[in-house]
mmCIF file of C-alpha atoms in Angstrom:
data_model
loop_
_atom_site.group_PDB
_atom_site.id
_atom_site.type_symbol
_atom_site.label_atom_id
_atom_site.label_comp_id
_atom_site.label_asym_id
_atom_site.label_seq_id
_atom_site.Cartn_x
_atom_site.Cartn_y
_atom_site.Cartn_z
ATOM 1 C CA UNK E 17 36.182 17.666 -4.453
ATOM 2 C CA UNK E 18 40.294 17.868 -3.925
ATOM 3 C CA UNK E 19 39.750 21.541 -4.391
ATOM 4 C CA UNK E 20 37.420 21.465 -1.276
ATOM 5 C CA UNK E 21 39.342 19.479 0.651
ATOM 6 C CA UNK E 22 42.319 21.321 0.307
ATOM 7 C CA UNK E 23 40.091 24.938 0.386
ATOM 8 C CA UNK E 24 39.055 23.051 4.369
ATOM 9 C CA UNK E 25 42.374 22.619 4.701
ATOM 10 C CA UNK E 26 44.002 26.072 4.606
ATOM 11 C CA UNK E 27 41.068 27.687 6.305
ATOM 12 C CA UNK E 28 41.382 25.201 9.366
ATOM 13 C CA UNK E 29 44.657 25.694 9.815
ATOM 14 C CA UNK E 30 44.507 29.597 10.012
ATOM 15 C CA UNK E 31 43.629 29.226 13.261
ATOM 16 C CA UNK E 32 46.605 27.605 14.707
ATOM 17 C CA UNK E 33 48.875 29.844 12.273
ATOM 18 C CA UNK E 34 46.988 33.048 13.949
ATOM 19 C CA UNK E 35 47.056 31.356 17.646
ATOM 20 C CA UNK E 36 50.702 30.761 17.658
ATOM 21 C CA UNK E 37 51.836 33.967 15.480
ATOM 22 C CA UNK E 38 49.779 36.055 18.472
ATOM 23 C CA UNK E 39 51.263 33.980 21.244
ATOM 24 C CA UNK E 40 54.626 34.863 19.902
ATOM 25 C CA UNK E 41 54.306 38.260 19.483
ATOM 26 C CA UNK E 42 53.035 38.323 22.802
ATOM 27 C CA UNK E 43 55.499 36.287 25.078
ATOM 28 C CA UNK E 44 54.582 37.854 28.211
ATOM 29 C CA UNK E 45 51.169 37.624 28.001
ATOM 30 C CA UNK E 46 51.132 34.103 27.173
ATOM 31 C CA UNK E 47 53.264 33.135 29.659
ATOM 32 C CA UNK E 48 51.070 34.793 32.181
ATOM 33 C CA UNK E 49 48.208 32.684 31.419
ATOM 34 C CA UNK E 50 50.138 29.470 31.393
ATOM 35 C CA UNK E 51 51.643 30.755 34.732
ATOM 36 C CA UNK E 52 47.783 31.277 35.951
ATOM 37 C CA UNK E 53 46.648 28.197 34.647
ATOM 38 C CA UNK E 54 49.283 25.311 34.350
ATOM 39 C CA UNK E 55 50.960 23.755 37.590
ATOM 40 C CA UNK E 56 54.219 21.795 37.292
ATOM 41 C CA UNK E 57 53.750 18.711 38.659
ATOM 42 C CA UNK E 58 56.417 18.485 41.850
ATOM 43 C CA UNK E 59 58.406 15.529 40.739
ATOM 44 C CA UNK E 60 59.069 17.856 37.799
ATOM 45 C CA UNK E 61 60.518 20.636 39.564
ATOM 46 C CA UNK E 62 64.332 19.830 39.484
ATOM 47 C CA UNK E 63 63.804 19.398 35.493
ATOM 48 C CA UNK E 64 62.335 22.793 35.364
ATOM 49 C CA UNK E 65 64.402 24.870 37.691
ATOM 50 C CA UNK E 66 67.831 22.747 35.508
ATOM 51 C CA UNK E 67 66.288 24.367 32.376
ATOM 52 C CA UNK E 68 64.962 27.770 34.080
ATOM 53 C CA UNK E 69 69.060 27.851 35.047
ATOM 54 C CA UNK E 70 70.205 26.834 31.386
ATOM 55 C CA UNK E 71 68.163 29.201 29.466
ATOM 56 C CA UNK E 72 67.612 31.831 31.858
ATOM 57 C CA UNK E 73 63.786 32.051 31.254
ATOM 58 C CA UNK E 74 60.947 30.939 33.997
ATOM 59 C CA UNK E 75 59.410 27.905 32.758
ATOM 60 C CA UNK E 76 56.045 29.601 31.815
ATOM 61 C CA UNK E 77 57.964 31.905 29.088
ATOM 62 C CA UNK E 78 59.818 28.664 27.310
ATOM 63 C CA UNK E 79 55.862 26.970 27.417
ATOM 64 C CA UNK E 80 54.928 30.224 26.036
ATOM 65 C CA UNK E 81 57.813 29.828 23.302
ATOM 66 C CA UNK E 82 57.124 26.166 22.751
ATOM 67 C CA UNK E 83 53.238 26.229 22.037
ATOM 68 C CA UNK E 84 53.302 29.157 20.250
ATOM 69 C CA UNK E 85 56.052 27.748 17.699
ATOM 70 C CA UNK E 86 54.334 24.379 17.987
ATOM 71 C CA UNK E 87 50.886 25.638 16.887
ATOM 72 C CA UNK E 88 52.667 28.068 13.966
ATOM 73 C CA UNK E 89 54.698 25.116 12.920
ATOM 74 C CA UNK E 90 51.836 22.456 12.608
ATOM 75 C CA UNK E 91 49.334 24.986 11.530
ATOM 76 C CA UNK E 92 51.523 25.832 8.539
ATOM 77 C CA UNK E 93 52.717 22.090 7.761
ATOM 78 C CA UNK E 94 48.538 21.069 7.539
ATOM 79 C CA UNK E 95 47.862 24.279 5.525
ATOM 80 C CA UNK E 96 50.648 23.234 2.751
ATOM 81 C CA UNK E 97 49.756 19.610 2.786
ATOM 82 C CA UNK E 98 53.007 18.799 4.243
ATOM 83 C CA UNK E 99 52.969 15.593 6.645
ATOM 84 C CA UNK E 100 49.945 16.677 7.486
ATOM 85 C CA UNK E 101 48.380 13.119 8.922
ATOM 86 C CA UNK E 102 51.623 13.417 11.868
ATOM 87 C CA UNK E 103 50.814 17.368 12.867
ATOM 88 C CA UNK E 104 47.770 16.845 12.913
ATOM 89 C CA UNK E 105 47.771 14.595 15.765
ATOM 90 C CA UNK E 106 50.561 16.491 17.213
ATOM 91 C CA UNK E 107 47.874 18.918 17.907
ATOM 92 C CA UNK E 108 45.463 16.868 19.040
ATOM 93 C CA UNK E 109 47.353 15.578 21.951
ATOM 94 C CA UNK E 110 47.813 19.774 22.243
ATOM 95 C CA UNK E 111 44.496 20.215 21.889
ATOM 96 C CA UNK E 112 43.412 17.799 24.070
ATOM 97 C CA UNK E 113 45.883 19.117 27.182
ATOM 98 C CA UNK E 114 44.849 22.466 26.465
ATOM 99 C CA UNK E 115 41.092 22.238 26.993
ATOM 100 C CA UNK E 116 41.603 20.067 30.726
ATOM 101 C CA UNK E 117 44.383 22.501 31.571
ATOM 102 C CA UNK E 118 42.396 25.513 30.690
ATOM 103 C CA UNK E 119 38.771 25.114 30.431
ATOM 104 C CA UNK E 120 38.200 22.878 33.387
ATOM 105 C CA UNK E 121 34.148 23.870 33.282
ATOM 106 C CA UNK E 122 33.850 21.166 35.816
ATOM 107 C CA UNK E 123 35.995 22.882 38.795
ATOM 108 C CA UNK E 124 34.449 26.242 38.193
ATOM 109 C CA UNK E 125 31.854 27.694 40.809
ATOM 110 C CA UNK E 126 29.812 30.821 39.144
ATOM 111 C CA UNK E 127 27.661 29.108 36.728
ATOM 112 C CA UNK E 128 28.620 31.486 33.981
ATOM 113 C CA UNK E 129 32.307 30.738 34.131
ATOM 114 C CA UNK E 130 31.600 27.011 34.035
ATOM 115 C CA UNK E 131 29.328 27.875 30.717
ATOM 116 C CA UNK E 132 31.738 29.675 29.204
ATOM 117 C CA UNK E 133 34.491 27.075 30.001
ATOM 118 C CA UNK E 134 31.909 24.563 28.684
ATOM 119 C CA UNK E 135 31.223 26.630 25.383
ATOM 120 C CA UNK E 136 35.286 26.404 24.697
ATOM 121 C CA UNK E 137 35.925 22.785 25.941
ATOM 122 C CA UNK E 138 33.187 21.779 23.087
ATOM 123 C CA UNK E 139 34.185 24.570 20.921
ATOM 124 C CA UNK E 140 37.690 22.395 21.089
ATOM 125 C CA UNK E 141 35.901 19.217 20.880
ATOM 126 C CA UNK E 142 34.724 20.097 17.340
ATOM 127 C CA UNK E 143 38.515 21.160 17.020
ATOM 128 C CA UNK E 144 39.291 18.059 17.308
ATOM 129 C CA UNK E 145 36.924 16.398 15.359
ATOM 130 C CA UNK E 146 38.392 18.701 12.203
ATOM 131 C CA UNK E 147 41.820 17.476 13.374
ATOM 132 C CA UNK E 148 40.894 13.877 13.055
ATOM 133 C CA UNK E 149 39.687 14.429 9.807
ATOM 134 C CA UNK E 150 42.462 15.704 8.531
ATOM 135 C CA UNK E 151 44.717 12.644 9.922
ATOM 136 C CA UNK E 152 42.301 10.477 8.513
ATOM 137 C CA UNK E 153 42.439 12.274 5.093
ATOM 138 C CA UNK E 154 46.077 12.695 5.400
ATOM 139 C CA UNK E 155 47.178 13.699 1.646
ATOM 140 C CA UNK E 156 44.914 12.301 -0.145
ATOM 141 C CA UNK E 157 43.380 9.287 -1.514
ATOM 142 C CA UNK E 158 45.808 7.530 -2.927
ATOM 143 C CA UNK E 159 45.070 6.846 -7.134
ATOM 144 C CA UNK E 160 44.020 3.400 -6.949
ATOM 145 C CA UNK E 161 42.302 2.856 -3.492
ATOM 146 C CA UNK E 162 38.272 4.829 -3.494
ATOM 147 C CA UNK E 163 37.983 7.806 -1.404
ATOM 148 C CA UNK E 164 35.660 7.833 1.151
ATOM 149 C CA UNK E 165 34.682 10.980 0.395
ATOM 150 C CA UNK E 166 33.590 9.816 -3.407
ATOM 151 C CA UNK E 167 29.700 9.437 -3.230
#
């Protein structure tokens, strides 16, 4: 059963590697639909435009940047077993902000937009499911306690 679990492991985490590998080859892109999609909050707005001015980059291209590293980062770290429990609910809390931020199904008007939106949002429900899984599992069962998993 290890073998499985591990096997689970690698193949769920492929899609974060892919997801953030393709969102940093393609900055721009990215950044456009964050820039569609995401509104800064106006209290925020002197932080941003302070960090737009230090980096030189609109705030949508250093999201871009940061989501794409953080999903090729945590992807990677579950796939090799490597503090897998913490990145895995590192992108859960990602996970979670992405579907209201991007699939908000309930805000849509043409009914096949909002069941489209509604297909991902659950789509990323199950997501998350897998991702709680793997925090539960974490590394392992340790030698001497049962594993749940043990029938």
């Amino acid at each position: 059963m290890p073998a499985f679990i591990t096997f689970g492991r690698i193949l769920f985490a492929v899609f974060f590697i892919f997801s953030g590998a393709s969102q940093l080859l393609d900055v721009s892109a990215t950044a456009q639909m964050i820039t569609d999609k995401v509104v800064i909050p106006g209290m925020l707005t002197t932080y941003t435009t302070q960090l737009e001015g230090m980096t030189g980059m609109p705030m949508a291209q250093m999201l871009a940047i940061a989501t794409g590293v953080l999903e090729l980062i945590c992807g990677l770290a579950i796939a090799l077993n490597f503090g897998s429990r913490f990145f895995a609910i590192v992108l859960m809390l990602f996970v979670i902000a992405a579907t209201f931020y991007y699939y908000d199904f309930w805000n849509q008007a043409a009914a096949e937009a909002k069941t489209n939106n509604l297909i991902h949002a659950l789509k990323n429900l199950s997501i998350i499911g897998g991702l709680f899984i793997i925090a539960g599992i974490g590394r392992g069962p340790r030698s001497n306690e049962p594993a749940y998993t043990d029938v």
